[in-house]
Amino acid sequence: MNDEAGVRLGAVEQTLMIPLYGRAVETRKRRPLLSDPRAVQIVESLGYDFARMKAFASGATGAVLRTVMFDVWVRRFLAEHPGGTVVEIGTGLNTRFDRLDNGRVTWFDLDLPDVITLRCRFFHDTDRRRMLPASVLDPAWVRTVQTGPGPYLFVAEAVLLYLEPYHVEEVFRLLGANFPGALLAAETGGRAMADSVNRNDVIRTMGARMTWVCEDPAEMERLGVRLLESRTFLDPAPELRARMPLRFRVMSLVMGAVFRRRVRSYRLNLFRFARG
Ligand SMILES: C[S@@+](CC[C@H](N)C(=O)[O-])C[C@H]1O[C@@H](n2cnc3c(N)ncnc32)[C@H](O)[C@@H]1O
């Protein structure tokens, strides 16, 4: 993507457009699962061709469900630790802070420098919210985040799947060494999921690939984390299920029946790092 203001986004960076578009489309629905007027405003003002995403409605809707499932964990964390720190790894043009801010949390939005340059057109740093232009693999950001009060929740939504397996391990090791006891919300996807993502036209056109395949999130426990919770689209948390519009329940049932292997191979997980 070449933005009119001169921002260039690479393959993996461009994938941020899928959840952004999903949230904007969802917001315009009569009974939305999530309301995100900022996403609508950003989609309308970005010089990006969203037309091709119309053919990827299921991906955009899936991204919305994923986002609200991650929101459940962020809400729970903030309810228990209102003054803690949340770090959005690979934030893209995510609006989670705008949607969930409790007035006390310290928040960092971390992404590659080109994405943060783009993000700066729509978001601004405040005394509790800061953007960090860095790769998650570059330990230089750690010190800055450590200035925020604990406990810490890291959210890596639709990020790790696109990293090389040894880079995913590096991320786990970096977080575990520097933030003992922290929580990490991140997905895992098995081979069935990877094959489906890598066959998808929208993602292929962007040039992105799902490179990290993990059949069982419990495998990550060898890196010093405990798997606290693991969900698929078929079993969202009870507090979310209670308010899910009918079309999402139907979508989950249909996808569960038709794409059983793929849906079961994609998991949203909450990990806790050992306390040191
Ligand atoms: C599919 S997008 C998800 C964006 C956001 N999490 C959301 O759900 O809206 C993937 C994001 O991961 C970011 N990303 C990829 N590799 C990264 C890295 N090494 N360090 C930090 N961010 C990275 C991309 O730039 C992109 O913004």
PDB file of N, CA, C and O and ligand atoms in Angstrom, residues 12-20 23 63 66-67 88-96 110-112 115 134-137 155-160 162-163, ligand 1:
ATOM      1  N   VAL A  12       2.757  -7.890   5.644  1.00  0.00           N
ATOM      2  CA  VAL A  12       2.119  -8.224   6.927  1.00  0.00           C
ATOM      3  C   VAL A  12       1.466  -6.983   7.526  1.00  0.00           C
ATOM      4  O   VAL A  12       0.397  -7.059   8.146  1.00  0.00           O
ATOM      5  N   GLU A  13       2.085  -5.830   7.300  1.00  0.00           N
ATOM      6  CA  GLU A  13       1.511  -4.596   7.857  1.00  0.00           C
ATOM      7  C   GLU A  13       0.123  -4.320   7.267  1.00  0.00           C
ATOM      8  O   GLU A  13      -0.783  -3.882   7.959  1.00  0.00           O
ATOM      9  N   GLN A  14      -0.022  -4.602   5.974  1.00  0.00           N
ATOM     10  CA  GLN A  14      -1.317  -4.334   5.322  1.00  0.00           C
ATOM     11  C   GLN A  14      -2.456  -5.153   5.880  1.00  0.00           C
ATOM     12  O   GLN A  14      -3.617  -4.783   5.740  1.00  0.00           O
ATOM     13  N   THR A  15      -2.136  -6.283   6.509  1.00  0.00           N
ATOM     14  CA  THR A  15      -3.216  -7.130   7.045  1.00  0.00           C
ATOM     15  C   THR A  15      -4.033  -6.387   8.101  1.00  0.00           C
ATOM     16  O   THR A  15      -5.140  -6.807   8.423  1.00  0.00           O
ATOM     17  N   LEU A  16      -3.508  -5.292   8.611  1.00  0.00           N
ATOM     18  CA  LEU A  16      -4.259  -4.515   9.606  1.00  0.00           C
ATOM     19  C   LEU A  16      -5.564  -3.974   9.022  1.00  0.00           C
ATOM     20  O   LEU A  16      -6.500  -3.621   9.756  1.00  0.00           O
ATOM     21  N   MET A  17      -5.625  -3.893   7.683  1.00  0.00           N
ATOM     22  CA  MET A  17      -6.834  -3.348   7.043  1.00  0.00           C
ATOM     23  C   MET A  17      -8.031  -4.284   7.219  1.00  0.00           C
ATOM     24  O   MET A  17      -9.168  -3.833   7.191  1.00  0.00           O
ATOM     25  N   ILE A  18      -7.773  -5.585   7.387  1.00  0.00           N
ATOM     26  CA  ILE A  18      -8.898  -6.549   7.462  1.00  0.00           C
ATOM     27  C   ILE A  18      -9.706  -6.329   8.751  1.00  0.00           C
ATOM     28  O   ILE A  18     -10.921  -6.093   8.676  1.00  0.00           O
ATOM     29  N   PRO A  19      -9.055  -6.357   9.935  1.00  0.00           N
ATOM     30  CA  PRO A  19      -9.867  -6.102  11.144  1.00  0.00           C
ATOM     31  C   PRO A  19     -10.440  -4.689  11.179  1.00  0.00           C
ATOM     32  O   PRO A  19     -11.564  -4.481  11.664  1.00  0.00           O
ATOM     33  N   LEU A  20      -9.697  -3.722  10.647  1.00  0.00           N
ATOM     34  CA  LEU A  20     -10.205  -2.339  10.629  1.00  0.00           C
ATOM     35  C   LEU A  20     -11.501  -2.266   9.822  1.00  0.00           C
ATOM     36  O   LEU A  20     -12.518  -1.721  10.278  1.00  0.00           O
ATOM     37  N   ARG A  23     -14.430  -3.991  11.597  1.00  0.00           N
ATOM     38  CA  ARG A  23     -15.050  -3.206  12.678  1.00  0.00           C
ATOM     39  C   ARG A  23     -15.912  -2.084  12.109  1.00  0.00           C
ATOM     40  O   ARG A  23     -16.966  -1.746  12.663  1.00  0.00           O
ATOM     41  N   ALA A  63     -12.927 -11.485  12.109  1.00  0.00           N
ATOM     42  CA  ALA A  63     -12.022 -10.561  12.807  1.00  0.00           C
ATOM     43  C   ALA A  63     -12.775  -9.811  13.913  1.00  0.00           C
ATOM     44  O   ALA A  63     -12.222  -9.549  14.989  1.00  0.00           O
ATOM     45  N   ARG A  66     -13.253 -12.219  16.798  1.00  0.00           N
ATOM     46  CA  ARG A  66     -11.956 -12.356  17.480  1.00  0.00           C
ATOM     47  C   ARG A  66     -11.702 -11.135  18.380  1.00  0.00           C
ATOM     48  O   ARG A  66     -11.302 -11.276  19.541  1.00  0.00           O
ATOM     49  N   THR A  67     -11.933  -9.941  17.844  1.00  0.00           N
ATOM     50  CA  THR A  67     -11.675  -8.717  18.604  1.00  0.00           C
ATOM     51  C   THR A  67     -12.508  -8.666  19.882  1.00  0.00           C
ATOM     52  O   THR A  67     -11.991  -8.347  20.951  1.00  0.00           O
ATOM     53  N   GLU A  88      -0.594  -3.400  23.521  1.00  0.00           N
ATOM     54  CA  GLU A  88      -1.176  -3.969  22.302  1.00  0.00           C
ATOM     55  C   GLU A  88       0.000  -4.202  21.347  1.00  0.00           C
ATOM     56  O   GLU A  88       0.580  -3.250  20.812  1.00  0.00           O
ATOM     57  N   ILE A  89       0.370  -5.465  21.170  1.00  0.00           N
ATOM     58  CA  ILE A  89       1.497  -5.812  20.285  1.00  0.00           C
ATOM     59  C   ILE A  89       0.960  -5.929  18.866  1.00  0.00           C
ATOM     60  O   ILE A  89       0.004  -6.655  18.622  1.00  0.00           O
ATOM     61  N   GLY A  90       1.556  -5.213  17.911  1.00  0.00           N
ATOM     62  CA  GLY A  90       1.051  -5.239  16.531  1.00  0.00           C
ATOM     63  C   GLY A  90      -0.338  -4.614  16.491  1.00  0.00           C
ATOM     64  O   GLY A  90      -1.287  -5.196  15.989  1.00  0.00           O
ATOM     65  N   THR A  91      -0.404  -3.399  16.998  1.00  0.00           N
ATOM     66  CA  THR A  91      -1.703  -2.735  17.200  1.00  0.00           C
ATOM     67  C   THR A  91      -2.422  -2.381  15.904  1.00  0.00           C
ATOM     68  O   THR A  91      -3.640  -2.292  15.859  1.00  0.00           O
ATOM     69  N   GLY A  92      -1.671  -2.167  14.822  1.00  0.00           N
ATOM     70  CA  GLY A  92      -2.302  -1.751  13.554  1.00  0.00           C
ATOM     71  C   GLY A  92      -3.076  -0.463  13.762  1.00  0.00           C
ATOM     72  O   GLY A  92      -2.574   0.501  14.355  1.00  0.00           O
ATOM     73  N   LEU A  93      -4.330  -0.431  13.290  1.00  0.00           N
ATOM     74  CA  LEU A  93      -5.189   0.736  13.537  1.00  0.00           C
ATOM     75  C   LEU A  93      -6.295   0.319  14.512  1.00  0.00           C
ATOM     76  O   LEU A  93      -7.451   0.736  14.391  1.00  0.00           O
ATOM     77  N   ASN A  94      -5.886  -0.494  15.472  1.00  0.00           N
ATOM     78  CA  ASN A  94      -6.826  -0.968  16.477  1.00  0.00           C
ATOM     79  C   ASN A  94      -7.283   0.183  17.371  1.00  0.00           C
ATOM     80  O   ASN A  94      -6.529   1.112  17.621  1.00  0.00           O
ATOM     81  N   THR A  95      -8.524   0.091  17.843  1.00  0.00           N
ATOM     82  CA  THR A  95      -9.130   1.157  18.653  1.00  0.00           C
ATOM     83  C   THR A  95      -9.493   0.644  20.046  1.00  0.00           C
ATOM     84  O   THR A  95     -10.405   1.168  20.672  1.00  0.00           O
ATOM     85  N   ARG A  96      -8.791  -0.395  20.483  1.00  0.00           N
ATOM     86  CA  ARG A  96      -9.227  -1.033  21.742  1.00  0.00           C
ATOM     87  C   ARG A  96      -9.168  -0.051  22.910  1.00  0.00           C
ATOM     88  O   ARG A  96     -10.072  -0.034  23.743  1.00  0.00           O
ATOM     89  N   LEU A 110       2.079  -0.835  20.280  1.00  0.00           N
ATOM     90  CA  LEU A 110       3.372  -1.135  19.651  1.00  0.00           C
ATOM     91  C   LEU A 110       3.164  -1.686  18.240  1.00  0.00           C
ATOM     92  O   LEU A 110       2.330  -2.579  18.042  1.00  0.00           O
ATOM     93  N   ASP A 111       3.896  -1.143  17.284  1.00  0.00           N
ATOM     94  CA  ASP A 111       3.851  -1.722  15.929  1.00  0.00           C
ATOM     95  C   ASP A 111       5.086  -1.241  15.175  1.00  0.00           C
ATOM     96  O   ASP A 111       5.865  -0.397  15.677  1.00  0.00           O
ATOM     97  N   LEU A 112       5.276  -1.781  13.994  1.00  0.00           N
ATOM     98  CA  LEU A 112       6.439  -1.420  13.175  1.00  0.00           C
ATOM     99  C   LEU A 112       6.360   0.062  12.830  1.00  0.00           C
ATOM    100  O   LEU A 112       5.260   0.639  12.742  1.00  0.00           O
ATOM    101  N   VAL A 115       3.764   1.566  10.357  1.00  0.00           N
ATOM    102  CA  VAL A 115       2.378   1.503  10.844  1.00  0.00           C
ATOM    103  C   VAL A 115       2.135   2.615  11.869  1.00  0.00           C
ATOM    104  O   VAL A 115       1.094   3.279  11.854  1.00  0.00           O
ATOM    105  N   ALA A 134       8.258   0.115  16.950  1.00  0.00           N
ATOM    106  CA  ALA A 134       9.325  -0.885  17.089  1.00  0.00           C
ATOM    107  C   ALA A 134       8.785  -2.248  16.711  1.00  0.00           C
ATOM    108  O   ALA A 134       7.583  -2.493  16.795  1.00  0.00           O
ATOM    109  N   SER A 135       9.716  -3.128  16.338  1.00  0.00           N
ATOM    110  CA  SER A 135       9.322  -4.528  16.191  1.00  0.00           C
ATOM    111  C   SER A 135       9.207  -5.121  17.588  1.00  0.00           C
ATOM    112  O   SER A 135      10.003  -4.791  18.481  1.00  0.00           O
ATOM    113  N   VAL A 136       8.267  -6.025  17.763  1.00  0.00           N
ATOM    114  CA  VAL A 136       8.146  -6.706  19.057  1.00  0.00           C
ATOM    115  C   VAL A 136       9.425  -7.489  19.353  1.00  0.00           C
ATOM    116  O   VAL A 136       9.739  -7.776  20.510  1.00  0.00           O
ATOM    117  N   LEU A 137      10.195  -7.792  18.311  1.00  0.00           N
ATOM    118  CA  LEU A 137      11.417  -8.575  18.493  1.00  0.00           C
ATOM    119  C   LEU A 137      12.603  -7.727  18.961  1.00  0.00           C
ATOM    120  O   LEU A 137      13.659  -8.258  19.302  1.00  0.00           O
ATOM    121  N   VAL A 155      -1.488  -8.000  24.556  1.00  0.00           N
ATOM    122  CA  VAL A 155      -2.485  -8.509  23.612  1.00  0.00           C
ATOM    123  C   VAL A 155      -1.823  -8.555  22.237  1.00  0.00           C
ATOM    124  O   VAL A 155      -1.377  -7.524  21.728  1.00  0.00           O
ATOM    125  N   ALA A 156      -1.727  -9.746  21.672  1.00  0.00           N
ATOM    126  CA  ALA A 156      -1.138  -9.884  20.326  1.00  0.00           C
ATOM    127  C   ALA A 156      -2.219 -10.495  19.444  1.00  0.00           C
ATOM    128  O   ALA A 156      -2.335 -11.715  19.337  1.00  0.00           O
ATOM    129  N   GLU A 157      -3.029  -9.630  18.851  1.00  0.00           N
ATOM    130  CA  GLU A 157      -4.178 -10.105  18.072  1.00  0.00           C
ATOM    131  C   GLU A 157      -3.804 -10.170  16.593  1.00  0.00           C
ATOM    132  O   GLU A 157      -3.475  -9.148  15.985  1.00  0.00           O
ATOM    133  N   ALA A 158      -3.845 -11.353  16.026  1.00  0.00           N
ATOM    134  CA  ALA A 158      -3.546 -11.557  14.602  1.00  0.00           C
ATOM    135  C   ALA A 158      -2.137 -11.080  14.250  1.00  0.00           C
ATOM    136  O   ALA A 158      -1.926 -10.458  13.213  1.00  0.00           O
ATOM    137  N   VAL A 159      -1.185 -11.349  15.111  1.00  0.00           N
ATOM    138  CA  VAL A 159       0.199 -10.905  14.896  1.00  0.00           C
ATOM    139  C   VAL A 159       1.160 -12.101  14.840  1.00  0.00           C
ATOM    140  O   VAL A 159       1.887 -12.287  13.861  1.00  0.00           O
ATOM    141  N   LEU A 160       1.136 -12.926  15.886  1.00  0.00           N
ATOM    142  CA  LEU A 160       2.133 -13.992  15.988  1.00  0.00           C
ATOM    143  C   LEU A 160       2.014 -15.003  14.850  1.00  0.00           C
ATOM    144  O   LEU A 160       3.011 -15.566  14.402  1.00  0.00           O
ATOM    145  N   TYR A 162       1.752 -14.578  11.868  1.00  0.00           N
ATOM    146  CA  TYR A 162       2.510 -14.144  10.684  1.00  0.00           C
ATOM    147  C   TYR A 162       4.016 -14.137  10.921  1.00  0.00           C
ATOM    148  O   TYR A 162       4.778 -13.756  10.040  1.00  0.00           O
ATOM    149  N   LEU A 163       4.442 -14.496  12.136  1.00  0.00           N
ATOM    150  CA  LEU A 163       5.888 -14.510  12.423  1.00  0.00           C
ATOM    151  C   LEU A 163       6.450 -15.908  12.182  1.00  0.00           C
ATOM    152  O   LEU A 163       5.725 -16.903  12.225  1.00  0.00           O
TER     153      LEU A 163
HETATM  154  C1  LIG B   1      -3.532  -8.514  11.098  1.00  0.00           C
HETATM  155  S1  LIG B   1      -2.770  -7.039  11.665  1.00  0.00           S
HETATM  156  C2  LIG B   1      -3.579  -6.925  13.248  1.00  0.00           C
HETATM  157  C3  LIG B   1      -3.681  -5.515  13.728  1.00  0.00           C
HETATM  158  C4  LIG B   1      -4.386  -5.364  15.089  1.00  0.00           C
HETATM  159  N1  LIG B   1      -3.839  -6.241  16.081  1.00  0.00           N
HETATM  160  C5  LIG B   1      -5.861  -5.585  14.933  1.00  0.00           C
HETATM  161  O1  LIG B   1      -6.351  -6.632  15.361  1.00  0.00           O
HETATM  162  O2  LIG B   1      -6.522  -4.704  14.400  1.00  0.00           O
HETATM  163  C6  LIG B   1      -1.093  -7.519  12.082  1.00  0.00           C
HETATM  164  C7  LIG B   1      -0.278  -6.386  12.686  1.00  0.00           C
HETATM  165  O3  LIG B   1       0.937  -6.929  13.220  1.00  0.00           O
HETATM  166  C8  LIG B   1       1.965  -5.998  12.959  1.00  0.00           C
HETATM  167  N2  LIG B   1       3.281  -6.653  13.023  1.00  0.00           N
HETATM  168  C9  LIG B   1       3.764  -7.598  12.199  1.00  0.00           C
HETATM  169  N3  LIG B   1       5.026  -7.941  12.554  1.00  0.00           N
HETATM  170  C10 LIG B   1       5.323  -7.196  13.646  1.00  0.00           C
HETATM  171  C11 LIG B   1       6.476  -7.089  14.477  1.00  0.00           C
HETATM  172  N4  LIG B   1       7.576  -7.818  14.260  1.00  0.00           N
HETATM  173  N5  LIG B   1       6.440  -6.225  15.514  1.00  0.00           N
HETATM  174  C12 LIG B   1       5.327  -5.470  15.761  1.00  0.00           C
HETATM  175  N6  LIG B   1       4.205  -5.531  14.994  1.00  0.00           N
HETATM  176  C13 LIG B   1       4.208  -6.385  13.954  1.00  0.00           C
HETATM  177  C14 LIG B   1       1.623  -5.501  11.558  1.00  0.00           C
HETATM  178  O4  LIG B   1       2.321  -4.334  11.220  1.00  0.00           O
HETATM  179  C15 LIG B   1       0.118  -5.322  11.674  1.00  0.00           C
HETATM  180  O5  LIG B   1      -0.237  -4.061  12.156  1.00  0.00           O
END
